Amino acid sequence: MNAVTAHKTNTFKWLLKREYWENRGGFVWAPLITGAIVCFLTAVLTVIGVVRFKSSGAADDLQFNGSLAEHARQIGGIGDTALMAGIILTTLVLAFVVFFYALGSLYDDRRDRSVLFWKSLPASDLQMVLSKATWALVLAPIFSVVAGVLIGIVLWLIIGTAAAAAGMPNASAIFTHANPLSVVGNMLTAIPVYLLWAMPAVGWLMLCSAWARSKPFLWAVLLPLLASVMVSMAGILPGININYGAIWYTLVYRGLFSVVPGSWAPASTAFDQNMQRAENANILGPADLMNLMNVSNLDVLGSADLWIGAAIGVAFIAAAIYLRRWRELAD
């Protein structure tokens, strides 16, 4: 029994590696290349800005008011902002990568006939589909955060160097009074929330990928859109009272846009409470804002919306496994 379990574990690990080999362009190179372009443009614009700033003579007038500790805290927030910018950039790339990866995950195997080869290997359809879902929901977000941290560090160095070159008072506080561990830690806590929140969208996209004979994008996107439009139009008829917002939220927002990291924040039932917290909280920098977002993540984990959506996503993934196993291979 242990030998069988070990074999299945090794097979699943191999399938995960296979997904990385075939899709590392989206998982790794897309965020890194995007970040490299942003870092290059930031460096160029920063150099231009520093040169103009110093040539104007404004550097001689730089001063700060208030206590030194408060000034250092504010300057340290610049470093936190740079780190957050890098992570936010890669999470935006992640949304596109996960969407199109899940949409083509099972369709591409049938289109290029490689499904025949993979079915000849000692790997079950369950393992094949779950390996793809694992990349979309767990490993891709982890890669995204790691890439975002690297990009954020580069932006951090660029901005810190520019501040020192411009003669900003106490510019070293950008590094010494930043809270990088708090920023990164709070972003990592969002990964379990993303796993559950994105599950209905990823499951729906994988189901369409397994079912559609051609053009899975049209099926995945147009079907919920047209359904929402038709239900909304039915509300024009007398005597019919339909909650349009709930229909569009369920079919379009949760069914498609759940792949966007952080999309649970405005959809949370505790969103108004969190906005009130933000008004009442003493937010002195990005690290404090991240801590508030972490509280919001914990609120979402207790919502029925998240767990019902996760259950629907599991059902979609199970249906995708069934379709991959039993449907005709020829399109």
Tab-separated table of N, CA and C in Angstrom, residues 68 123 180 274:
chain	number	residue	atom	x	y	z
A	68	LEU	N	11.820	63.648	14.192
A	68	LEU	CA	12.664	62.831	13.329
A	68	LEU	C	12.099	61.431	13.181
A	123	ALA	N	-0.768	7.586	-15.480
A	123	ALA	CA	-1.266	8.745	-14.726
A	123	ALA	C	-2.757	8.853	-14.979
A	180	PRO	N	9.355	45.316	5.355
A	180	PRO	CA	9.175	44.354	4.262
A	180	PRO	C	8.579	43.024	4.709
A	274	ASN	N	-15.034	47.146	6.923
A	274	ASN	CA	-13.606	47.354	6.717
A	274	ASN	C	-13.311	48.794	6.303
